[in-house]
């Protein structure tokens, strides 16, 4: 049985002609699936991909449109399939900016370690203290960037208001 995963995906949205870029961090839950059923696996991956696409559109329409008038191309910078460092990233609802530390891993693109911390040394200390992160073999230095944070619950909150419960129920 493939377990359900919280997947954090970091995107750069850029409008190259205007030398303009913005960062977007998405938190999406990928459902569990049967390892014996490739079709089921493909389905849960496709659902998670579609949720990410919808969140990018929510960001473009509700946040980015207020900051920049041009269309921005979204490019995946990295992905973490683990609980990141920082309480802010454990929120069910988001829609806020945060300062984020991001480090590549020895496994290459798209795998990253990311989180929030007071400074880079505090980030690395937390990475080193966590066995799951240690196995990812993150590479120094970490980059600090400011990202807008959205979760999949924000899609439903945007469309149906604050009373929405988990839509998967």
Coordinates of N, CA and C in Angstrom, one line a residue:
X1 N 0.8 -1.2 0.0 CA 0.0 0.0 0.0 C 0.9 1.2 0.0
X2 N 0.7 2.1 -1.0 CA 1.4 3.4 -1.0 C 0.7 4.3 0.0
X3 N 1.5 4.9 0.9 CA 0.9 5.8 1.9 C 0.5 7.2 1.4
X4 N -0.4 7.8 2.1 CA -0.7 9.2 1.7 C 0.5 10.1 2.1
X5 N 0.7 11.1 1.3 CA 1.9 12.0 1.5 C 1.4 13.4 1.5
X6 N 2.1 14.2 2.3 CA 2.0 15.7 2.2 C 3.2 16.1 1.3
X7 N 2.8 16.7 0.2 CA 3.9 17.1 -0.7 C 3.9 18.6 -0.8
X8 N 5.1 19.2 -0.6 CA 5.4 20.6 -0.6 C 6.1 20.8 -1.9
X9 N 5.5 21.7 -2.8 CA 6.1 22.0 -4.1 C 6.4 23.5 -4.2
X10 N 7.6 23.8 -4.5 CA 8.1 25.2 -4.6 C 8.2 25.6 -6.1
X11 N 7.5 26.7 -6.4 CA 7.5 27.2 -7.8 C 8.1 28.6 -7.9
X12 N 8.7 28.9 -9.0 CA 9.1 30.2 -9.3 C 8.1 30.7 -10.5
X13 N 7.5 31.8 -10.3 CA 6.6 32.3 -11.3 C 7.4 33.5 -11.9
X14 N 7.7 33.5 -13.2 CA 8.5 34.6 -13.7 C 7.9 35.1 -15.0
X15 N 8.2 36.4 -15.2 CA 7.8 37.1 -16.4 C 9.2 37.7 -16.9
X16 N 9.9 36.9 -17.7 CA 11.2 37.2 -18.1 C 11.4 38.6 -18.7
X17 N 10.5 39.0 -19.6 CA 10.7 40.3 -20.2 C 10.7 41.5 -19.2
X18 N 10.0 41.3 -18.1 CA 10.0 42.3 -17.1 C 11.0 42.1 -16.0
X19 N 11.8 41.1 -16.1 CA 12.8 40.7 -15.1 C 12.1 40.6 -13.7
X20 N 11.0 39.9 -13.7 CA 10.2 39.8 -12.5 C 10.0 38.3 -12.1
X21 N 10.1 38.0 -10.8 CA 9.9 36.6 -10.4 C 9.3 36.6 -9.0
X22 N 8.5 35.6 -8.7 CA 7.8 35.4 -7.4 C 7.9 33.9 -7.1
X23 N 7.9 33.6 -5.8 CA 7.9 32.2 -5.4 C 6.6 31.9 -4.7
X24 N 6.2 30.6 -5.0 CA 5.0 30.1 -4.5 C 5.3 28.7 -3.9
X25 N 4.8 28.4 -2.6 CA 5.0 27.1 -2.0 C 3.6 26.6 -1.8
X26 N 3.4 25.3 -2.4 CA 2.1 24.7 -2.3 C 2.2 23.4 -1.4
X27 N 1.2 23.2 -0.6 CA 1.1 22.0 0.2 C -0.2 21.2 -0.3
X28 N 0.1 20.0 -0.8 CA -1.0 19.2 -1.3 C -0.9 17.8 -0.7
X29 N -2.0 17.2 -0.4 CA -2.0 15.8 0.2 C -2.2 14.9 -1.0
X30 N -1.3 13.9 -1.2 CA -1.5 12.9 -2.2 C -2.1 11.7 -1.5
X31 N -3.2 11.2 -2.0 CA -3.9 10.1 -1.3 C -3.1 8.8 -1.3
X32 N -3.4 7.9 -0.4 CA -2.9 6.5 -0.4 C -3.4 5.8 -1.6
X33 N -2.7 4.7 -2.0 CA -3.1 3.9 -3.2 C -2.5 2.5 -3.0
X34 N -3.1 1.6 -3.8 CA -2.7 0.2 -3.8 C -1.5 0.1 -4.7
X35 N -0.4 -0.5 -4.2 CA 0.8 -0.7 -5.0 C 0.6 -1.7 -6.1
X36 N -0.4 -2.5 -5.9 CA -0.7 -3.5 -7.0 C -1.5 -3.0 -8.1
X37 N -1.9 -1.7 -8.1 CA -2.8 -1.1 -9.1 C -2.2 0.1 -9.6
X38 N -1.5 0.0 -10.8 CA -0.8 1.1 -11.4 C -1.8 2.2 -11.8
X39 N -3.0 1.8 -12.2 CA -4.0 2.8 -12.5 C -4.4 3.7 -11.3
X40 N -4.5 3.1 -10.2 CA -4.8 3.8 -9.0 C -3.7 4.8 -8.6
X41 N -2.5 4.3 -8.7 CA -1.3 5.2 -8.5 C -1.4 6.4 -9.5
X42 N -1.5 6.1 -10.8 CA -1.6 7.2 -11.8 C -2.7 8.2 -11.4
X43 N -3.8 7.7 -11.0 CA -5.0 8.5 -10.6 C -4.7 9.5 -9.5
X44 N -4.1 8.9 -8.4 CA -3.8 9.8 -7.2 C -2.7 10.9 -7.6
X45 N -1.8 10.5 -8.4 CA -0.8 11.4 -8.8 C -1.4 12.5 -9.7
X46 N -2.3 12.1 -10.6 CA -3.0 13.1 -11.5 C -3.9 14.0 -10.6
X47 N -4.6 13.5 -9.6 CA -5.4 14.4 -8.8 C -4.5 15.4 -8.1
X48 N -3.4 15.0 -7.5 CA -2.5 15.9 -6.8 C -1.9 17.0 -7.8
X49 N -1.6 16.5 -9.0 CA -1.1 17.5 -10.0 C -2.2 18.5 -10.4
X50 N -3.4 18.1 -10.5 CA -4.5 19.0 -10.8 C -4.8 20.0 -9.7
X51 N -4.6 19.5 -8.5 CA -4.8 20.4 -7.3 C -3.7 21.5 -7.4
X52 N -2.4 21.1 -7.6 CA -1.3 22.0 -7.7 C -1.6 23.1 -8.8
X53 N -2.1 22.6 -10.0 CA -2.4 23.5 -11.1 C -3.5 24.5 -10.7
X54 N -4.5 24.0 -10.0 CA -5.6 24.9 -9.5 C -5.1 25.9 -8.5
X55 N -4.2 25.5 -7.6 CA -3.6 26.4 -6.6 C -2.7 27.5 -7.3
X56 N -2.0 27.1 -8.4 CA -1.2 28.1 -9.1 C -2.2 29.1 -9.7
X57 N -3.3 28.7 -10.2 CA -4.3 29.6 -10.8 C -4.9 30.5 -9.7
X58 N -5.2 29.9 -8.5 CA -5.7 30.8 -7.4 C -4.7 31.9 -7.1
X59 N -3.4 31.5 -7.0 CA -2.4 32.5 -6.7 C -2.3 33.5 -7.8
X60 N -2.3 33.1 -9.1 CA -2.3 34.1 -10.1 C -3.4 35.1 -10.1
X61 N -4.6 34.6 -9.8 CA -5.9 35.4 -9.8 C -6.0 36.2 -8.6
X62 N -5.7 35.7 -7.4 CA -6.0 36.4 -6.2 C -4.9 37.2 -5.6
X63 N -3.6 36.8 -5.9 CA -2.5 37.4 -5.3 C -1.6 38.1 -6.3
X64 N -1.1 37.3 -7.2 CA -0.2 37.9 -8.2 C -0.8 39.0 -9.0
X65 N -2.0 38.9 -9.4 CA -2.7 39.9 -10.2 C -2.6 41.3 -9.5
X66 N -2.6 41.3 -8.2 CA -2.5 42.5 -7.4 C -1.1 43.1 -7.4
X67 N -0.1 42.3 -7.7 CA 1.3 42.7 -7.7 C 1.9 43.0 -9.0
X68 N 1.5 42.2 -10.0 CA 2.1 42.3 -11.4 C 0.9 42.1 -12.4
X69 N 1.0 42.8 -13.5 CA -0.1 42.7 -14.4 C 0.2 41.7 -15.5
X70 N 1.4 41.3 -15.7 CA 1.8 40.4 -16.8 C 1.6 39.0 -16.4
X71 N 1.5 38.1 -17.4 CA 1.4 36.7 -17.2 C 2.8 36.1 -16.8
X72 N 2.8 35.3 -15.8 CA 4.0 34.7 -15.3 C 4.0 33.2 -15.5
X73 N 5.1 32.6 -16.0 CA 5.3 31.2 -16.3 C 5.7 30.5 -15.0
X74 N 5.0 29.5 -14.6 CA 5.4 28.7 -13.4 C 6.4 27.6 -13.7
X75 N 7.4 27.5 -12.9 CA 8.5 26.5 -13.0 C 8.7 25.8 -11.7
X76 N 8.7 24.5 -11.6 CA 8.9 23.8 -10.4 C 10.4 24.0 -10.0
X77 N 10.6 24.5 -8.8 CA 12.0 24.6 -8.3 C 12.4 23.4 -7.5
X78 N 11.5 22.9 -6.7 CA 11.8 21.7 -5.9 C 10.6 21.2 -5.2
X79 N 10.8 19.9 -4.7 CA 9.7 19.3 -4.0 C 10.2 18.5 -2.8
X80 N 9.4 18.5 -1.7 CA 9.7 17.8 -0.5 C 8.5 17.0 -0.1
X81 N 8.7 15.7 0.0 CA 7.6 14.7 0.4 C 7.8 14.3 1.8
X82 N 7.8 15.3 2.7 CA 8.1 15.1 4.1 C 7.5 16.3 4.8
X83 N 7.4 16.3 6.1 CA 7.0 17.4 6.9 C 8.2 18.4 7.0
X84 N 8.0 19.6 6.5 CA 9.2 20.5 6.5 C 9.4 21.1 7.9
X85 N 10.5 21.9 8.0 CA 10.8 22.5 9.3 C 10.0 23.8 9.4
X86 N 9.4 24.0 10.6 CA 8.6 25.2 10.8 C 7.2 25.0 11.0
X87 N 6.7 25.6 12.1 CA 5.3 25.5 12.5 C 4.3 26.1 11.4
X88 N 4.8 27.2 10.8 CA 3.9 27.9 9.8 C 3.5 26.9 8.7
X89 N 4.4 26.0 8.4 CA 4.1 25.1 7.2 C 3.2 23.9 7.6
X90 N 2.8 23.8 8.8 CA 1.9 22.8 9.2 C 0.4 23.2 9.2
X91 N 0.2 24.5 8.8 CA -1.1 25.0 8.8 C -2.0 24.3 7.8
X92 N -3.3 24.2 8.1 CA -4.3 23.7 7.1 C -4.6 24.7 6.1
X93 N -4.8 25.9 6.5 CA -5.1 27.1 5.6 C -3.9 28.0 5.7
X94 N -3.7 28.7 4.6 CA -2.5 29.5 4.5 C -2.8 30.9 3.9
X95 N -2.4 31.2 2.7 CA -2.5 32.4 2.0 C -1.7 33.5 2.8
X96 N -0.4 33.3 2.9 CA 0.4 34.3 3.5 C 1.9 34.1 3.0
X97 N 2.6 35.2 3.1 CA 4.0 35.2 2.7 C 4.9 34.7 3.9
X98 N 5.9 34.0 3.6 CA 6.9 33.5 4.6 C 8.3 33.5 4.0
X99 N 9.3 33.6 4.9 CA 10.7 33.5 4.6 C 11.0 32.0 4.7
X100 N 11.6 31.5 3.7 CA 11.8 30.1 3.5 C 13.3 29.8 3.2
X101 N 13.8 28.8 3.9 CA 15.2 28.3 3.6 C 15.0 27.0 2.7
X102 N 15.8 27.0 1.6 CA 15.7 25.9 0.7 C 17.1 25.4 0.3
X103 N 17.3 24.0 0.4 CA 18.6 23.4 0.1 C 18.3 22.3 -0.9
X104 N 19.2 22.2 -1.9 CA 19.1 21.0 -2.8 C 19.6 19.8 -2.0
X105 N 19.3 18.6 -2.5 CA 19.8 17.4 -2.0 C 20.7 16.7 -3.0
X106 N 21.5 15.7 -2.5 CA 22.4 15.0 -3.4 C 21.6 14.2 -4.4
X107 N 20.3 14.0 -4.3 CA 19.5 13.3 -5.2 C 19.1 14.1 -6.5
X108 N 19.4 15.4 -6.5 CA 19.2 16.3 -7.6 C 17.7 16.7 -7.7
X109 N 17.5 17.4 -8.8 CA 16.1 18.0 -9.0 C 15.1 16.9 -9.2
X110 N 13.9 17.0 -8.6 CA 13.4 18.2 -7.9 C 13.5 18.1 -6.4
X111 N 14.2 17.2 -5.8 CA 14.2 17.0 -4.4 C 15.0 18.1 -3.6
X112 N 14.3 18.7 -2.6 CA 14.9 19.7 -1.8 C 14.5 19.4 -0.3
X113 N 15.2 20.1 0.5 CA 14.8 20.2 1.9 C 14.4 21.7 2.1
X114 N 13.3 21.9 2.8 CA 12.9 23.3 3.0 C 12.3 23.5 4.4
X115 N 12.2 24.8 4.8 CA 11.5 25.1 6.0 C 11.8 26.5 6.4
X116 N 11.2 26.9 7.6 CA 11.4 28.2 8.1 C 12.2 28.0 9.3
X117 N 13.1 29.0 9.6 CA 13.9 29.1 10.7 C 14.4 30.5 10.9
X118 N 14.9 30.8 12.1 CA 15.4 32.2 12.4 C 16.5 32.6 11.5
X119 N 17.4 31.7 11.3 CA 18.6 32.0 10.4 C 19.0 30.6 9.8
X120 N 20.0 30.7 8.9 CA 20.5 29.5 8.2 C 21.1 28.5 9.2
X121 N 21.8 28.9 10.2 CA 22.4 27.9 11.1 C 21.3 27.2 11.9
X122 N 20.2 27.9 12.3 CA 19.1 27.2 12.9 C 18.4 26.2 12.0
X123 N 18.3 26.6 10.7 CA 17.8 25.7 9.7 C 18.6 24.4 9.7
X124 N 19.9 24.6 9.5 CA 20.8 23.4 9.4 C 20.8 22.5 10.6
X125 N 20.7 23.2 11.8 CA 20.7 22.4 13.0 C 19.4 21.5 13.1
X126 N 18.3 22.1 12.7 CA 17.1 21.3 12.6 C 17.1 20.2 11.6
X127 N 17.7 20.4 10.4 CA 17.9 19.4 9.4 C 18.8 18.3 9.9
X128 N 19.9 18.6 10.6 CA 20.8 17.6 11.1 C 20.2 16.8 12.2
X129 N 19.3 17.3 13.0 CA 18.6 16.6 14.1 C 17.5 15.7 13.7
X130 N 17.1 15.8 12.5 CA 15.9 15.0 12.0 C 16.5 13.9 11.1
X131 N 16.2 12.7 11.4 CA 16.7 11.5 10.7 C 16.3 11.5 9.3
X132 N 15.0 11.8 9.0 CA 14.5 11.8 7.7 C 15.2 12.8 6.8
X133 N 15.4 14.0 7.3 CA 16.2 15.0 6.5 C 17.6 14.6 6.3
X134 N 18.2 14.0 7.4 CA 19.6 13.6 7.2 C 19.8 12.6 6.1
X135 N 18.8 11.7 5.9 CA 18.9 10.7 4.8 C 18.8 11.4 3.4
X136 N 18.2 12.6 3.4 CA 18.1 13.3 2.1 C 19.4 13.9 1.7
X137 N 20.3 14.0 2.6 CA 21.6 14.6 2.4 C 21.6 15.9 1.7
X138 N 21.0 16.9 2.4 CA 20.9 18.2 1.9 C 22.3 18.8 1.7
X139 N 22.4 19.7 0.7 CA 23.7 20.3 0.4 C 23.7 21.8 0.8
X140 N 24.8 22.2 1.5 CA 25.0 23.6 1.9 C 25.5 24.4 0.7
X141 N 25.2 25.6 0.6 CA 24.4 26.5 1.5 C 22.9 26.4 1.2
X142 N 22.1 26.8 2.1 CA 20.6 27.0 1.8 C 20.4 28.4 1.3
X143 N 19.4 28.5 0.4 CA 19.0 29.8 -0.1 C 17.8 30.3 0.6
X144 N 17.8 31.6 0.9 CA 16.7 32.2 1.6 C 15.8 32.9 0.6
X145 N 14.5 32.6 0.6 CA 13.6 33.4 -0.3 C 12.3 33.6 0.3
X146 N 11.6 34.5 -0.2 CA 10.2 34.8 0.3 C 9.2 34.2 -0.7
X147 N 8.3 33.4 -0.1 CA 7.3 32.7 -0.9 C 5.9 32.9 -0.3
X148 N 5.0 32.9 -1.3 CA 3.6 32.9 -0.9 C 3.2 31.4 -0.6
X149 N 2.5 31.1 0.4 CA 2.2 29.8 0.8 C 0.7 29.5 0.7
X150 N 0.3 28.4 -0.1 CA -1.0 28.0 -0.3 C -1.2 26.5 0.0
X151 N -2.3 26.1 0.6 CA -2.6 24.7 0.8 C -3.8 24.3 -0.1
X152 N -4.1 23.0 -0.3 CA -5.2 22.7 -1.1 C -6.5 23.1 -0.5
X153 N -6.6 23.3 0.8 CA -7.8 23.8 1.5 C -8.1 25.2 1.0
X154 N -7.1 25.9 0.6 CA -7.3 27.3 0.2 C -8.2 27.4 -1.1
X155 N -8.1 26.3 -2.0 CA -9.0 26.3 -3.2 C -10.4 26.4 -2.7
X156 N -10.8 25.5 -1.8 CA -12.2 25.4 -1.4 C -12.6 26.7 -0.6
X157 N -11.7 27.2 0.2 CA -12.0 28.4 1.0 C -12.2 29.6 0.1
X158 N -11.4 29.6 -1.0 CA -11.6 30.7 -2.0 C -12.9 30.7 -2.7
X159 N -13.4 29.5 -3.0 CA -14.6 29.3 -3.7 C -15.9 29.3 -2.9
X160 N -15.7 28.7 -1.7 CA -17.0 28.4 -0.9 C -17.0 29.0 0.5
X161 N -16.0 29.8 0.9 CA -15.9 30.5 2.1 C -15.2 29.7 3.2
X162 N -15.2 30.3 4.4 CA -14.4 29.7 5.5 C -15.0 28.5 6.2
X163 N -16.2 28.1 5.9 CA -16.9 27.0 6.5 C -16.5 25.6 6.0
X164 N -15.7 25.6 5.0 CA -15.4 24.3 4.3 C -14.6 23.4 5.2
X165 N -15.0 22.2 5.3 CA -14.3 21.1 5.9 C -13.4 20.4 4.9
X166 N -12.6 19.4 5.3 CA -11.8 18.7 4.4 C -12.7 18.1 3.3
X167 N -12.4 18.5 2.1 CA -13.2 18.1 0.9 C -13.1 16.6 0.6
X168 N -12.1 15.9 1.1 CA -11.9 14.5 0.9 C -12.9 13.6 1.7
X169 N -13.4 14.2 2.7 CA -14.3 13.4 3.6 C -15.6 13.1 3.0

